[in-house]
Coordinates of C-alpha atoms in Angstrom, one line a residue:
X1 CA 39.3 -32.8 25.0
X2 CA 36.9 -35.7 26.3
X3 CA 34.6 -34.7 29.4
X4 CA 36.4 -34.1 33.3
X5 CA 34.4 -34.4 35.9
X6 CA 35.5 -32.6 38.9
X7 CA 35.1 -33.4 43.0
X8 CA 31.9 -31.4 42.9
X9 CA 30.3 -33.1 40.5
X10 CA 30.4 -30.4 37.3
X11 CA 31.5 -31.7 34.5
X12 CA 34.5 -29.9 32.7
X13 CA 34.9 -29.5 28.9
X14 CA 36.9 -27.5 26.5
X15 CA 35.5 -27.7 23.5
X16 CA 31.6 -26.6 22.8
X17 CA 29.8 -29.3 19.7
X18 CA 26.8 -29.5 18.1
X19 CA 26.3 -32.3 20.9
X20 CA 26.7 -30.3 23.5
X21 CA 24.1 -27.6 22.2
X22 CA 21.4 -30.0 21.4
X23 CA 22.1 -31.4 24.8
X24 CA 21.1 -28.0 26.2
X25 CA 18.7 -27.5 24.1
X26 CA 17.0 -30.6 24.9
X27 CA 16.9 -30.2 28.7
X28 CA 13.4 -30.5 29.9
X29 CA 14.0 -29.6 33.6
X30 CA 13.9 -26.5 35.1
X31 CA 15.2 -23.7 36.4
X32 CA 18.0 -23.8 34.1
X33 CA 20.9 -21.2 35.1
X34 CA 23.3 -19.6 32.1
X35 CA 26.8 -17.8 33.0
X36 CA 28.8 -16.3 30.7
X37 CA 31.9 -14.2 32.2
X38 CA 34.5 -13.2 30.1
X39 CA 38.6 -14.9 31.7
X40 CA 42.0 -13.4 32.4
X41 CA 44.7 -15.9 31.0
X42 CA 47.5 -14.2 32.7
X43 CA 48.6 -11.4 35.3
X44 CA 47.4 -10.2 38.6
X45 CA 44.3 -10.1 36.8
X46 CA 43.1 -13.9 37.0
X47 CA 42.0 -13.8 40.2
X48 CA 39.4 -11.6 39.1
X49 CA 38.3 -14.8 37.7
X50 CA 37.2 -16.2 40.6
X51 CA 35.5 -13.3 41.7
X52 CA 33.6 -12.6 38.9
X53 CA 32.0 -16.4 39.2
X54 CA 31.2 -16.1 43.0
X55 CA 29.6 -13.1 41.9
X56 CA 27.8 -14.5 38.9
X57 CA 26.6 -17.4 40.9
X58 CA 25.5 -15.0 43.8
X59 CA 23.4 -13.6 41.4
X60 CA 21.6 -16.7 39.6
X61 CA 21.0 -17.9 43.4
X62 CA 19.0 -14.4 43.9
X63 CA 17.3 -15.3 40.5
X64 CA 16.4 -19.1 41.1
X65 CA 14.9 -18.1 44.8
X66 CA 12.3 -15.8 42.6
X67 CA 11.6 -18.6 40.6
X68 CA 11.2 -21.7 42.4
X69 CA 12.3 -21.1 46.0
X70 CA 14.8 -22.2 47.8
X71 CA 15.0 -26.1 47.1
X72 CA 16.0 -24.7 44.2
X73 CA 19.4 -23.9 45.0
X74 CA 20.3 -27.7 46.0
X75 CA 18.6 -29.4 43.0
X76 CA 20.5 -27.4 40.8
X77 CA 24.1 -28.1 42.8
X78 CA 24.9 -24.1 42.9
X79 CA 26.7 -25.1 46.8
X80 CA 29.1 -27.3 44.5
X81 CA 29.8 -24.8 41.8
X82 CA 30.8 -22.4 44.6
X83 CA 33.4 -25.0 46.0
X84 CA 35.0 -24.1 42.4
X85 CA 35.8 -20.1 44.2
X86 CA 39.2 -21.8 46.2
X87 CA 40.4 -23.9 43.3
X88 CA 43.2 -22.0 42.5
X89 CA 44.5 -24.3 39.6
X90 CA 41.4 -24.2 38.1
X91 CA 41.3 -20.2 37.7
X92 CA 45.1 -20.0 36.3
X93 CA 44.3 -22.3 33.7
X94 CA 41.7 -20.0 31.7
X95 CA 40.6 -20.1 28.2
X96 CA 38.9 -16.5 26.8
X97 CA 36.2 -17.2 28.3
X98 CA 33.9 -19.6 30.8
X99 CA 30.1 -20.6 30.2
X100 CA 28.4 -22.8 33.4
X101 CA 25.5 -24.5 32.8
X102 CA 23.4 -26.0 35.4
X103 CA 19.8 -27.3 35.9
X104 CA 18.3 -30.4 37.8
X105 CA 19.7 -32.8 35.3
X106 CA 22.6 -30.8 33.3
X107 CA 26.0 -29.7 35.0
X108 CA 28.8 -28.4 33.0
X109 CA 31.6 -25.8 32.6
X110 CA 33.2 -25.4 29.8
X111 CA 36.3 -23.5 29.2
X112 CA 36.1 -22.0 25.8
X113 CA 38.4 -19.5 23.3
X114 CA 35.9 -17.2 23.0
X115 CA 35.6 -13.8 25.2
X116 CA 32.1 -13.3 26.5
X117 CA 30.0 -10.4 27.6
X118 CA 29.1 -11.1 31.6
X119 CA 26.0 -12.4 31.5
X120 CA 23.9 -14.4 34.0
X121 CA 20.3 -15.1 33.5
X122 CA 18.3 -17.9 35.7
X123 CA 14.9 -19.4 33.1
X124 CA 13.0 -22.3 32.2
X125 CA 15.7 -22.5 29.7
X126 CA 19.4 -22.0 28.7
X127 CA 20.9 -19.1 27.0
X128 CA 22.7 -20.4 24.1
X129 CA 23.0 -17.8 21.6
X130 CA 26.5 -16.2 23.0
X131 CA 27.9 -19.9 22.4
X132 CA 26.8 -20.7 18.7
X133 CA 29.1 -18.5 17.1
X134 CA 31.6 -21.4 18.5
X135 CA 29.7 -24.1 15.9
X136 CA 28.7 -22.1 13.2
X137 CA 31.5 -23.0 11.4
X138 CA 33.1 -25.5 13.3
X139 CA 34.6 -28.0 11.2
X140 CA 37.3 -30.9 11.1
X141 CA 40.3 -30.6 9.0
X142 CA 43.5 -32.0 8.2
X143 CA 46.8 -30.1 7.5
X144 CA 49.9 -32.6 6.0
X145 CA 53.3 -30.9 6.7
X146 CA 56.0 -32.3 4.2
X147 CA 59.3 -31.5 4.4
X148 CA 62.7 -33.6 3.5
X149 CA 63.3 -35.1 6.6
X150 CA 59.8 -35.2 8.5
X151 CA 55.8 -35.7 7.5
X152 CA 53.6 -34.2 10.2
X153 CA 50.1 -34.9 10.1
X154 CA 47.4 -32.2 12.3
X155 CA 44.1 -32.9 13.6
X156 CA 42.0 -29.2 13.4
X157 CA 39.4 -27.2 14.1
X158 CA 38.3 -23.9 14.2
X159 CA 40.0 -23.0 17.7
X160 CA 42.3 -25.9 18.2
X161 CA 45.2 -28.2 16.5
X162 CA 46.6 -31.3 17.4
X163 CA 49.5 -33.5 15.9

């Protein structure tokens, strides 16, 4: 899915590339903030969704103020990820898991198929290791589908299909 960029300025994505990686791991601006929390798909449970990220982003604010003080907090755009906290669509329309990345120049979610520990750490860079097992072997295939009547032919990768 090609990049979303929401009211508050975040960028959305649902797929995690070798792009997006060196992108991070490019970033020269700093305090960079990591969140990992693990998503409820379905159930009473997803609005412990929302909870979970208020939470996480409660505790990177606590972090960045330790770092660099409070201008921090509005370079980095943490008041705009927390207008994400009422956006009920958004949290019933989970993936496994959800990773935010924010820093001066880098804002982006990304709703991914992969169920992470919760993790939140606030550095001079990003924490990128619980997302590589998403590109290690992340490649492009094709599938043909023949069949008397009907030829299908899918776009894949490791975690998604498309016809």
């Amino acid at each position: 899915m090609q990049q979303v960029v929401l009211d508050n300025n975040i960028e959305l994505y649902e797929r995690f590339t070798n792009s997006d990686l060196n992108d991070l791991i490019k970033n020269g601006s700093v305090p960079c903030v990591s969140v990992y929390l693990p998503m409820e798909k379905a159930g009473k449970e997803v609005r412990q969704n929302s909870i979970r990220f208020k939470n996480g982003l409660e505790q990177a604010r606590s972090m960045i103020e330790q770092m660099a003080g409070d201008l921090a907090d509005e370079t980095l755009g943490l008041k705009n990820a927390m207008d994400l906290y009422d956006e009920t669509l958004f949290w019933n329309s989970q993936d496994e898991g959800l990773s935010l990345f924010l820093s001066p120049e880098i804002k982006r979610i990304y709703r991914l198929p992969l169920k992470f520990e919760e993790s939140v750490l606030a550095a001079d860079r990003f924490n990128v290791k619980p997302v590589l097992p998403l590109i290690a072997y992340d490649v492009d295939f094709f599938i043909l589908a023949l069949s008397q009547n009907q030829c299908r032919l899918y776009h894949c990768s490791r975690h998604q299909w498309r016809e």
